[in-house]
Backbone as numpy.savetxt, mean C-alpha at the origin, in Angstrom:
# Nx Ny Nz CAx CAy CAz Cx Cy Cz
23.90 7.53 -15.69 23.80 6.67 -17.04 23.05 5.30 -16.89
22.12 4.60 -17.72 21.20 4.04 -17.36 21.92 2.02 -17.09
21.62 1.58 -16.19 22.77 0.07 -15.87 22.34 -0.66 -16.11
22.80 -1.97 -15.43 22.39 -3.11 -15.54 22.00 -3.66 -16.84
22.46 -4.09 -17.37 21.51 -4.34 -18.53 21.09 -5.87 -18.73
22.19 -6.50 -18.41 22.24 -8.17 -18.68 21.77 -8.76 -19.66
21.41 -8.53 -20.98 20.95 -9.37 -22.02 19.66 -8.45 -21.84
19.52 -6.89 -21.61 17.84 -6.99 -21.50 16.92 -7.77 -20.79
17.86 -8.49 -19.21 16.29 -9.65 -18.55 16.09 -8.84 -17.17
15.26 -8.88 -16.67 14.59 -8.32 -15.23 15.11 -9.55 -14.55
16.01 -9.12 -13.13 15.91 -9.10 -11.72 14.86 -9.38 -11.51
14.25 -10.46 -10.56 13.02 -9.81 -9.41 13.34 -11.51 -8.98
13.39 -10.64 -6.84 12.77 -11.18 -6.17 11.47 -11.98 -5.52
11.34 -13.26 -5.62 9.67 -13.27 -4.77 9.56 -13.65 -3.63
8.90 -13.12 -2.76 8.53 -13.00 -0.94 9.17 -14.51 -0.87
10.19 -13.55 0.28 10.28 -14.71 1.35 10.82 -14.91 2.86
9.80 -15.44 4.26 9.66 -15.25 5.17 9.62 -13.71 5.28
10.30 -12.78 6.00 10.78 -11.53 6.30 11.86 -10.76 5.48
12.41 -11.19 4.50 13.69 -10.75 3.37 12.98 -9.54 2.50
12.63 -9.29 2.71 11.99 -8.35 1.74 13.18 -6.89 1.59
13.92 -6.49 3.00 15.28 -6.02 2.72 16.34 -6.65 1.39
16.26 -8.56 1.80 17.11 -8.30 1.20 16.98 -8.12 -0.60
15.31 -9.32 -1.03 15.23 -8.52 -2.00 15.04 -6.88 -2.84
14.42 -6.14 -1.99 14.54 -4.92 -2.30 16.42 -4.55 -2.69
17.17 -4.78 -1.78 18.89 -4.33 -2.37 18.94 -4.82 -3.59
18.55 -6.19 -4.00 19.45 -7.59 -5.28 18.05 -6.77 -6.31
17.16 -6.34 -6.48 16.17 -5.85 -7.69 16.83 -4.44 -7.56
17.59 -3.62 -7.19 17.93 -2.46 -7.00 19.47 -2.78 -8.22
20.13 -3.35 -7.53 21.34 -4.11 -7.91 21.05 -4.79 -8.97
20.16 -5.77 -9.41 19.75 -6.54 -11.00 20.14 -7.11 -11.00
20.80 -8.35 -9.14 21.12 -9.18 -8.91 21.20 -10.08 -8.03
21.56 -11.55 -7.72 21.62 -11.56 -6.03 22.79 -11.34 -5.54
23.12 -10.44 -5.11 24.44 -9.96 -4.92 24.36 -9.94 -2.85
23.34 -9.80 -2.84 23.29 -10.24 -1.58 22.96 -11.37 -0.86
23.32 -12.06 0.05 21.95 -12.96 1.31 21.31 -11.95 2.00
20.84 -12.95 2.93 20.26 -12.22 4.45 21.33 -12.47 5.11
22.14 -13.45 4.84 23.19 -13.93 6.04 24.15 -12.56 6.21
24.22 -11.28 4.40 25.32 -10.88 4.21 25.06 -9.49 4.85
23.67 -9.37 4.93 22.79 -7.60 5.11 23.05 -8.28 6.78
22.93 -9.21 7.77 22.69 -10.31 9.21 24.40 -9.71 9.76
25.45 -9.74 8.41 26.18 -9.56 9.19 26.78 -7.85 9.04
26.50 -6.63 7.67 26.45 -5.53 8.49 25.50 -5.34 9.14
24.50 -5.29 9.83 23.61 -5.00 11.09 24.32 -5.77 11.99
24.83 -6.52 12.13 25.70 -6.88 13.08 27.25 -5.97 13.52
27.45 -5.39 12.76 28.49 -4.10 13.09 27.91 -3.38 12.90
27.33 -2.89 12.32 26.20 -1.54 12.66 25.56 -1.49 14.17
25.60 -2.88 14.99 25.11 -2.64 16.23 26.17 -3.12 17.17
27.69 -3.02 16.15 29.12 -3.03 17.37 29.18 -1.72 17.51
29.14 -1.70 16.62 29.77 0.27 15.85 29.50 1.41 17.10
27.44 0.97 16.76 26.08 1.96 18.46 26.79 1.39 19.97
27.11 0.39 19.75 27.41 -0.27 21.33 28.77 0.94 21.65
29.29 0.47 20.27 31.03 0.89 21.27 31.03 2.83 21.25
30.34 3.42 20.49 29.71 5.44 20.94 28.67 5.33 22.01
27.90 4.42 22.48 27.12 4.62 23.90 27.73 4.46 24.61
28.96 3.27 24.69 29.71 2.78 25.59 29.85 4.27 26.50
29.82 4.38 27.95 30.49 5.47 28.90 32.56 5.26 28.16
33.17 6.42 28.13 33.97 6.28 28.33 34.75 5.57 29.19
36.26 4.30 29.23 36.36 3.58 30.38 35.68 2.31 31.12
34.75 2.43 31.07 33.41 1.96 31.42 33.76 0.03 30.45
33.87 -0.57 31.92 34.15 -1.77 31.15 33.33 -2.34 30.82
31.63 -2.42 30.97 30.89 -2.74 30.95 30.19 -1.69 29.76
28.94 -1.76 29.50 28.29 -1.53 27.41 27.23 -0.56 28.45
26.70 -1.02 29.73 25.37 0.22 29.99 24.20 -0.93 29.31
22.88 0.00 29.41 22.31 -0.90 29.34 20.92 -1.06 27.83
21.62 -0.43 27.51 22.20 -0.45 25.47 22.37 -1.59 25.24
23.80 -2.42 25.71 24.68 -3.19 25.00 23.51 -4.70 25.41
23.07 -4.39 26.28 22.04 -5.86 26.36 20.67 -5.57 26.06
20.63 -4.40 25.13 18.88 -5.17 24.11 19.15 -5.49 23.19
18.34 -5.52 22.53 18.58 -6.53 21.25 18.65 -5.36 20.18
18.87 -5.77 18.96 19.54 -5.49 17.62 18.29 -4.63 17.37
19.10 -3.02 16.78 18.57 -2.05 16.80 18.05 -2.06 14.63
18.66 -2.78 14.39 19.24 -3.06 12.69 18.84 -4.41 12.28
18.19 -5.13 12.61 17.90 -6.61 11.93 16.39 -7.08 13.36
15.67 -7.76 13.17 14.47 -9.03 13.49 15.50 -10.05 13.39
14.47 -11.00 14.70 15.06 -12.07 14.45 14.15 -12.89 13.19
12.99 -12.02 12.70 12.23 -13.12 11.25 13.18 -12.42 10.75
14.26 -11.37 10.33 14.80 -10.93 8.99 14.82 -9.78 8.47
13.89 -8.87 9.12 13.70 -7.26 9.00 14.86 -6.54 8.69
15.67 -5.87 8.20 16.04 -4.98 8.26 16.47 -3.18 8.18
16.98 -2.72 9.58 17.13 -1.08 8.99 17.31 -0.42 7.68
17.23 1.04 7.73 17.49 1.73 6.47 18.79 1.75 6.37
19.40 1.86 7.60 20.58 1.56 7.76 21.34 0.60 7.29
20.68 -0.30 7.85 21.69 -1.42 6.82 21.68 -1.54 5.43
20.52 -1.14 4.79 20.50 -1.30 3.14 20.95 0.23 2.85
21.65 1.35 3.30 21.91 1.62 2.90 23.56 0.90 2.66
23.79 1.01 3.77 25.46 0.21 3.45 25.91 -1.12 3.28
24.84 -1.94 2.66 25.27 -2.84 1.11 25.00 -1.93 -0.33
24.17 -0.96 -0.32 24.75 -0.36 -1.95 25.90 0.36 -1.44
26.66 1.22 -0.09 27.39 1.31 -0.95 28.57 1.16 -0.51
28.41 0.08 -0.64 29.42 -0.91 -1.86 29.67 -0.54 -3.13
28.44 -0.13 -3.50 28.66 -0.04 -5.35 28.58 1.15 -5.23
28.96 2.12 -4.21 29.15 3.28 -4.64 27.81 4.41 -4.53
26.76 3.89 -4.04 25.33 4.19 -4.48 25.03 5.03 -2.94
24.05 5.89 -3.00 23.84 6.93 -2.18 22.81 6.58 -2.49
22.28 6.14 -0.59 20.27 6.23 -0.42 20.29 7.81 -0.08
18.88 8.55 -0.73 18.77 9.98 0.18 17.47 10.12 0.10
16.69 10.85 1.43 15.46 10.87 1.38 14.18 11.38 0.22
13.69 11.07 -0.36 12.93 12.21 -1.31 12.82 13.81 -0.65
12.40 13.50 0.21 11.98 14.61 1.20 13.26 15.48 1.39
14.05 15.05 1.25 15.53 16.21 1.15 15.74 17.29 0.16
15.95 18.54 0.58 16.44 19.60 -0.87 17.25 18.77 -2.23
17.86 18.06 -1.78 19.32 17.74 -2.11 17.94 16.78 -3.22
16.86 15.91 -3.18 16.42 15.35 -4.19 15.05 15.94 -4.88
15.30 17.29 -4.68 13.85 18.11 -5.21 13.90 18.11 -7.10
14.73 17.89 -7.01 14.58 17.63 -8.91 14.08 16.30 -9.22
14.16 15.66 -8.40 13.66 13.44 -8.10 11.86 14.53 -7.91
11.59 14.93 -7.22 10.55 14.97 -7.30 9.53 15.85 -7.67
10.15 16.01 -8.95 10.03 16.92 -9.86 9.79 16.04 -10.89
10.69 15.37 -11.36 10.86 14.47 -12.30 11.69 13.55 -12.30
10.56 12.20 -11.42 11.43 11.03 -11.14 11.90 10.24 -11.83
11.43 10.33 -13.70 11.35 9.56 -14.41 13.15 10.17 -15.32
14.06 10.68 -14.31 15.04 11.03 -14.79 16.13 10.22 -13.78
15.53 9.66 -12.39 16.76 9.08 -12.04 16.39 7.70 -12.61
17.01 6.70 -11.50 17.53 5.12 -11.90 16.47 4.61 -10.35
16.28 4.57 -9.37 15.49 4.18 -8.60 15.21 4.12 -7.44
14.07 3.48 -6.58 13.29 4.54 -5.60 13.58 3.23 -4.93
13.51 3.47 -3.22 13.54 2.27 -2.74 11.97 3.08 -1.98
11.39 2.03 -1.34 10.28 2.45 -0.80 9.60 1.66 0.43
9.62 1.85 1.49 8.78 1.28 3.14 8.12 1.74 3.71
7.29 0.70 3.98 6.21 1.22 5.80 5.91 -0.10 6.34
6.40 0.40 7.32 6.09 -1.22 8.40 7.34 -1.13 8.26
6.90 -3.37 8.07 8.03 -3.63 7.38 8.13 -4.34 6.36
7.50 -3.34 5.45 7.81 -3.69 3.97 8.39 -3.45 2.72
9.92 -3.52 2.57 10.94 -2.50 1.58 10.45 -3.09 -0.12
11.03 -2.49 -0.97 11.00 -3.00 -2.43 11.53 -1.85 -3.11
11.77 -2.16 -4.21 11.98 -0.74 -4.91 11.50 -0.91 -6.54
11.47 0.44 -7.15 11.14 0.91 -8.08 11.62 1.37 -9.07
12.52 0.68 -10.36 13.98 0.41 -11.04 13.55 0.64 -12.25
14.20 1.97 -13.21 14.59 1.83 -14.48 15.48 0.63 -15.19
15.58 -0.21 -15.28 16.40 -1.29 -16.54 15.38 -0.78 -17.77
16.95 -1.06 -18.64 17.08 -0.27 -19.78 15.92 1.32 -20.12
15.72 1.81 -19.15 15.00 2.47 -19.91 13.36 2.58 -20.07
13.27 1.63 -19.15 11.58 1.87 -18.90 12.05 1.00 -16.96
10.01 1.95 -16.53 10.03 1.48 -15.14 9.59 0.25 -14.81
10.20 -0.06 -13.93 9.87 -1.62 -12.69 9.34 -1.55 -11.71
8.00 -1.58 -11.22 7.72 -2.58 -10.20 8.23 -3.37 -9.02
9.68 -3.80 -8.85 9.62 -4.94 -8.43 9.85 -5.16 -6.93
8.49 -5.03 -6.40 7.65 -5.87 -5.59 7.83 -6.83 -4.91
8.75 -8.36 -3.97 8.97 -8.70 -3.83 7.32 -9.28 -3.57
6.48 -9.51 -3.57 4.98 -9.45 -2.96 4.66 -9.88 -4.47
4.55 -9.65 -5.83 4.23 -9.82 -7.05 5.12 -11.00 -7.35
4.93 -11.44 -8.25 4.89 -12.75 -8.88 6.43 -12.17 -10.10
6.44 -11.30 -10.20 7.08 -10.63 -10.60 7.04 -9.37 -11.21
8.25 -8.25 -12.15 8.06 -7.16 -12.36 6.73 -6.77 -12.80
6.89 -4.94 -12.50 5.11 -4.88 -12.85 5.83 -3.65 -13.76
5.50 -3.91 -14.97 5.72 -2.35 -15.76 5.31 -1.31 -15.60
5.42 0.03 -15.43 5.08 1.30 -15.03 5.39 2.06 -16.20
4.92 2.85 -16.75 4.68 3.99 -17.53 5.67 5.21 -16.86
6.27 6.66 -17.32 6.41 7.33 -17.00 5.71 8.87 -16.55
4.90 8.46 -16.83 3.75 9.32 -16.75 2.62 8.53 -14.97
2.49 6.98 -15.61 1.75 6.53 -14.17 3.41 6.48 -12.90
4.31 6.35 -12.99 5.28 6.65 -12.23 5.01 6.95 -11.35
5.81 8.50 -12.02 5.06 10.19 -11.19 4.09 9.95 -9.84
3.00 9.63 -10.74 1.01 9.32 -10.15 1.81 8.51 -9.22
1.98 7.11 -9.18 1.82 5.98 -8.46 3.36 6.57 -7.14
4.35 7.47 -7.67 5.48 7.91 -6.64 4.19 8.90 -5.67
3.76 9.88 -5.80 2.98 10.27 -5.22 1.50 10.06 -4.36
1.05 8.72 -4.87 -0.25 7.58 -3.86 0.45 7.57 -2.65
1.35 6.83 -2.96 2.88 6.10 -2.08 2.82 7.47 -0.84
3.31 8.00 -0.89 3.33 9.36 -0.44 2.22 10.31 0.64
1.38 9.84 0.46 -0.38 10.61 0.27 -0.69 8.88 1.90
-0.25 7.65 1.30 -0.54 6.66 2.26 0.07 6.97 3.22
1.81 7.64 3.56 2.78 7.22 4.92 3.83 6.41 4.09
4.28 6.08 2.92 5.35 5.16 2.54 5.98 6.02 2.97
7.66 5.80 3.29 8.70 6.85 3.29 9.74 6.60 1.87
9.90 7.16 0.95 10.63 7.16 -0.09 11.67 7.56 -0.14
13.00 6.59 -0.70 14.58 7.47 -0.91 14.77 7.40 -1.99
15.72 7.51 -3.33 16.03 7.82 -3.91 17.68 7.44 -4.22
17.90 6.15 -4.55 19.08 5.82 -4.45 19.89 6.70 -6.41
20.81 6.96 -6.20 22.12 7.80 -7.02 23.25 7.09 -6.72
23.55 7.03 -8.30 25.09 6.55 -8.40 25.12 5.77 -9.55
26.59 4.89 -10.08 26.84 4.08 -11.11 26.35 2.64 -10.74
25.03 2.36 -11.27 24.58 1.10 -10.83 25.46 -0.50 -11.85
25.54 -1.54 -11.15 26.26 -2.74 -12.05 25.50 -2.61 -12.83
26.36 -2.61 -14.11 25.49 -2.64 -15.40 25.49 -4.36 -16.15
25.93 -5.81 -15.09 26.41 -6.96 -15.60 26.48 -7.87 -13.77
25.56 -9.08 -14.13 25.54 -9.78 -12.95 25.65 -11.19 -14.06
26.88 -11.58 -13.86 27.10 -13.34 -14.30 25.48 -14.27 -15.11
25.07 -14.59 -15.55 24.01 -15.14 -15.00 24.04 -16.78 -15.86
23.99 -17.57 -14.95 24.17 -18.60 -15.41 23.22 -20.04 -15.89
22.67 -19.24 -15.16 20.99 -20.42 -15.16 19.67 -19.45 -14.97
19.14 -19.95 -15.31 17.53 -18.93 -15.17 17.30 -19.09 -13.63
17.15 -19.38 -12.61 17.06 -19.31 -11.30 18.50 -18.41 -10.51
18.30 -18.18 -10.06 19.29 -17.85 -9.02 19.88 -18.61 -7.80
20.67 -18.58 -7.38 21.71 -18.59 -6.45 20.70 -19.22 -5.09
19.99 -18.08 -5.04 19.20 -17.88 -3.19 17.61 -18.84 -3.71
17.41 -19.10 -4.89 15.90 -20.09 -4.72 14.89 -18.78 -5.01
14.94 -18.10 -4.35 13.31 -17.15 -4.95 13.92 -16.57 -6.08
15.14 -16.08 -6.53 15.34 -14.87 -6.96 15.33 -15.45 -8.90
14.59 -14.76 -10.31 14.96 -15.51 -11.34 15.13 -14.39 -12.22
15.66 -14.85 -13.81 15.64 -13.18 -14.43 14.57 -13.89 -15.51
13.94 -12.81 -15.98 12.65 -12.66 -17.14 13.07 -11.40 -17.97
12.21 -12.22 -19.18 12.20 -11.57 -20.22 11.25 -10.48 -20.05
11.18 -9.24 -20.48 10.13 -8.20 -19.73 8.77 -8.70 -20.35
8.69 -9.66 -21.66 7.59 -10.07 -22.18 6.84 -11.36 -21.69
7.70 -11.86 -20.39 7.52 -13.14 -19.30 7.18 -12.41 -18.48
7.56 -10.93 -17.81 7.55 -10.57 -16.81 5.69 -9.87 -16.90
5.42 -9.55 -18.59 4.17 -9.36 -18.57 3.07 -10.41 -18.40
3.66 -10.97 -19.10 2.76 -12.31 -19.44 2.11 -12.96 -18.05
2.94 -12.51 -17.07 2.93 -13.56 -15.80 2.22 -12.82 -14.64
2.46 -11.54 -14.97 1.94 -10.29 -14.06 0.26 -10.20 -14.68
-0.14 -10.43 -15.97 -1.22 -10.20 -17.05 -2.46 -11.55 -15.79
-1.40 -12.99 -16.54 -2.23 -13.54 -15.69 -2.48 -14.39 -13.93
-1.50 -13.43 -13.16 -1.88 -13.34 -11.69 -3.23 -12.34 -11.61
-3.56 -11.30 -12.00 -4.22 -9.57 -11.94 -4.69 -9.84 -12.64
-6.64 -10.47 -12.09 -7.86 -10.65 -12.86 -8.54 -9.59 -13.00
-8.14 -8.93 -12.10 -8.94 -7.81 -12.47 -8.81 -6.42 -13.06
-7.47 -5.66 -13.04 -7.34 -5.35 -12.77 -6.29 -4.65 -13.82
-5.55 -5.13 -15.44 -4.62 -5.19 -16.25 -3.33 -4.30 -15.61
-2.22 -4.51 -15.32 -1.00 -2.99 -14.85 -0.64 -2.34 -16.12
-0.57 -1.15 -16.14 0.15 -0.53 -14.69 -1.19 0.25 -14.07
-2.64 -0.38 -13.90 -3.24 0.21 -13.06 -3.80 0.54 -12.12
-2.96 -0.97 -11.01 -3.02 -1.26 -10.16 -1.94 -0.46 -9.02
-2.55 0.47 -7.83 -1.61 0.68 -7.47 -1.55 -0.52 -5.85
-1.28 -2.08 -6.15 -0.63 -2.62 -4.75 -1.63 -2.31 -3.81
-0.40 -2.12 -2.66 -1.73 -2.22 -1.33 -2.21 -0.78 -0.98
-1.58 0.35 -1.79 -1.95 1.64 -2.08 -3.40 1.61 -2.77
-3.59 1.17 -3.63 -4.69 1.02 -4.06 -6.41 0.69 -3.71
-5.81 -1.63 -3.07 -6.52 -1.86 -2.31 -7.02 -0.99 -0.87
-5.86 -0.08 -0.54 -6.57 0.93 0.80 -7.57 2.13 0.46
-7.24 1.97 -0.16 -8.40 3.22 -0.79 -9.13 3.02 -1.61
-9.13 1.55 -1.76 -10.49 0.67 -2.55 -11.71 0.43 -1.27
-10.57 0.61 -0.11 -11.20 -0.38 1.11 -11.54 1.54 1.44
-11.16 1.68 2.11 -11.30 2.93 2.13 -12.99 3.81 2.04
-13.15 3.67 0.62 -13.81 4.47 -0.23 -15.16 3.87 -0.65
-15.02 1.61 0.24 -16.08 1.07 0.12 -17.11 1.51 1.76
-16.07 1.98 2.74 -16.28 1.81 4.29 -17.11 3.14 4.25
-16.23 4.79 2.87 -17.26 5.75 3.16 -18.55 5.56 2.49
-18.29 4.53 1.80 -19.88 4.52 1.29 -20.56 3.92 2.21
-20.58 2.95 2.47 -20.93 2.21 3.81 -21.88 2.79 4.84
-20.68 3.72 5.31 -21.00 4.57 6.54 -21.65 6.05 5.57
-21.93 6.01 4.34 -23.00 7.73 3.56 -24.40 6.90 3.47
-24.15 5.66 3.28 -25.58 4.84 3.73 -25.85 4.87 4.35
-25.00 4.34 5.80 -26.24 4.27 7.21 -26.14 5.29 7.86
-25.43 6.10 7.13 -26.49 7.47 7.34 -27.83 8.26 6.89
-27.61 7.93 5.95 -28.75 7.51 5.14 -29.59 7.41 5.22
-29.93 5.72 5.88 -31.05 5.06 6.58 -31.31 5.75 8.04
-30.53 5.54 8.59 -30.69 6.41 10.08 -31.93 8.05 9.45
-31.16 8.24 8.51 -32.38 9.28 8.26 -33.70 9.10 7.15
-33.47 7.94 6.88 -35.24 7.25 6.74 -35.81 6.01 7.20
-35.01 5.80 8.07 -35.97 4.67 9.08 -36.36 5.00 10.23
-37.81 4.50 9.92 -38.70 5.03 10.69 -38.59 3.65 11.93
-37.98 4.45 13.69 -37.89 3.38 14.48 -39.29 2.81 15.02
-39.30 1.79 16.06 -40.44 1.54 16.49 -41.80 2.39 17.35
-40.89 3.71 17.98 -41.77 4.30 19.18 -42.45 5.32 17.81
-41.91 5.44 16.19 -42.31 6.07 15.30 -42.86 5.69 14.83
-43.10 4.69 14.88 -44.29 3.56 13.73 -45.38 3.82 14.88
-44.89 3.19 16.06 -46.30 3.46 16.82 -46.95 4.66 17.44
-46.27 5.37 17.15 -46.65 7.01 17.03 -47.87 6.85 15.61
-47.08 6.91 14.49 -47.70 6.64 13.51 -48.90 6.41 13.53
-48.89 4.93 13.31 -49.99 3.37 13.63 -51.37 4.70 14.70
-50.72 5.10 16.02 -51.42 6.28 16.84 -52.61 6.66 16.17
-51.63 7.38 15.76 -52.05 9.20 14.69 -53.12 8.64 14.00
-52.70 7.16 13.11 -53.61 7.28 11.47 -54.83 6.23 12.43
-54.85 5.51 13.08 -56.25 5.24 13.73 -57.14 6.23 14.27
-56.90 7.65 14.99 -57.07 8.06 15.73 -57.58 9.10 14.42
-57.12 8.77 13.24 -57.49 9.65 12.26 -58.81 9.02 11.59
-58.38 7.98 11.27 -59.74 6.62 10.61 -60.67 6.96 11.35
-60.66 6.82 12.55 -61.69 7.29 14.00 -62.83 8.03 13.72
-61.66 9.29 13.79 -62.40 10.51 13.83 -62.90 10.80 11.89
-62.41 9.78 11.04 -63.15 10.65 10.03 -64.28 9.65 9.59
-63.75 8.19 10.23 -65.65 7.52 10.42 -66.74 8.31 11.45
-66.36 8.27 12.02 -67.08 9.24 13.15 -68.01 10.71 12.22
-67.28 11.59 12.14 -67.60 12.31 11.30 -68.05 12.07 10.34
-68.31 11.02 9.25 -68.84 10.47 8.19 -69.84 9.58 8.45
-70.23 9.01 9.69 -71.14 8.76 9.91 -72.19 9.64 10.83
-71.71 10.58 10.99 -72.71 11.80 11.70 -73.35 12.78 10.35
-72.38 12.16 9.78 -73.14 13.14 7.97 -73.91 12.82 7.48
-73.74 10.88 7.66 -75.00 10.06 6.90 -76.53 10.29 8.01
-75.83 10.10 9.41 -77.50 10.23 10.11 -77.57 11.24 9.72
-77.22 12.90 9.68 -78.09 14.28 9.78 -78.44 14.48 8.20
-78.27 13.79 7.31 -78.64 13.31 5.99 -80.15 12.49 5.96
-79.86 11.97 6.05 -81.39 10.74 6.35 -82.13 11.45 7.65
-81.53 12.03 8.90 -82.88 12.76 9.36 -83.49 13.81 8.65
-82.68 13.98 8.06 -83.43 15.71 7.36 -84.46 15.17 5.91
-83.56 13.59 5.33 -84.58 13.25 4.23 -85.71 12.37 4.97
-86.12 12.15 6.22 -87.60 11.64 7.01 -88.35 12.94 7.86
-87.39 14.52 7.25 -88.52 15.12 7.71 -88.36 15.86 6.72
-88.38 15.76 6.07 -89.21 16.54 4.52 -89.75 16.01 4.28
-90.26 14.01 4.56 -91.36 13.51 3.96 -92.80 13.76 4.76
-92.23 13.75 5.74 -93.50 13.31 6.88 -93.93 15.05 7.06
-93.03 15.92 6.18 -93.79 17.49 6.32 -94.76 16.68 4.74
-94.25 16.32 3.91 -95.34 16.14 2.52 -96.01 15.78 2.99
């Protein structure tokens, strides 16, 4: 059942520092439910439990593992998938790798699901169905980008092809978050109508209107195509470009042929003149 109606409004957060994991969780939930401090607390709890598991039985110290930095949050605010899972578990939501057997139906008909989490290197974002429509809530965008049901499948395939890890989110999503103002308490979140989101996306996207553009993935594809084109042109030029040595040899050959032609022509003209002179003297 589709949740997070919020009176037909869309909740979106714009990128702040490296807090894309926070933005991702909140846009999955469609409301400013978590701050970076909330996720940091979850990360700290995960670190503590991991250290307890790694600590030798009866040992007073924790060994080398205890002296290491957190495995669940970086100093600049990037969080692990385990932290996102814990945050969403608070709302009884389950995070499932899209390539797992249990998620096979979502691989065939992704439009029947409600949310996906996407991750590559240190960036997280969610693709979410709100009030029956799909949107890309990437925090690098100024507003949610609408995705058609057909384009959703192609977009997910494109992301997978470029190495993105994709997770399916299942469960009963929150239906409402109290909206007290147009700005969320975080300062980087906002409530937008679908019409406002479309207007903002169109104003920001001067090259291609949504949903034709596939954000960084499409740009990477375009860059690769440009490099392939450059490589093809370079290879073509290598086949057709005349090197200095070849140019010199060609010039020498041309001079030789010209000289031989001139000599042959001179011999012909001399021979013809001598024949003509001989005929005159005979007469």
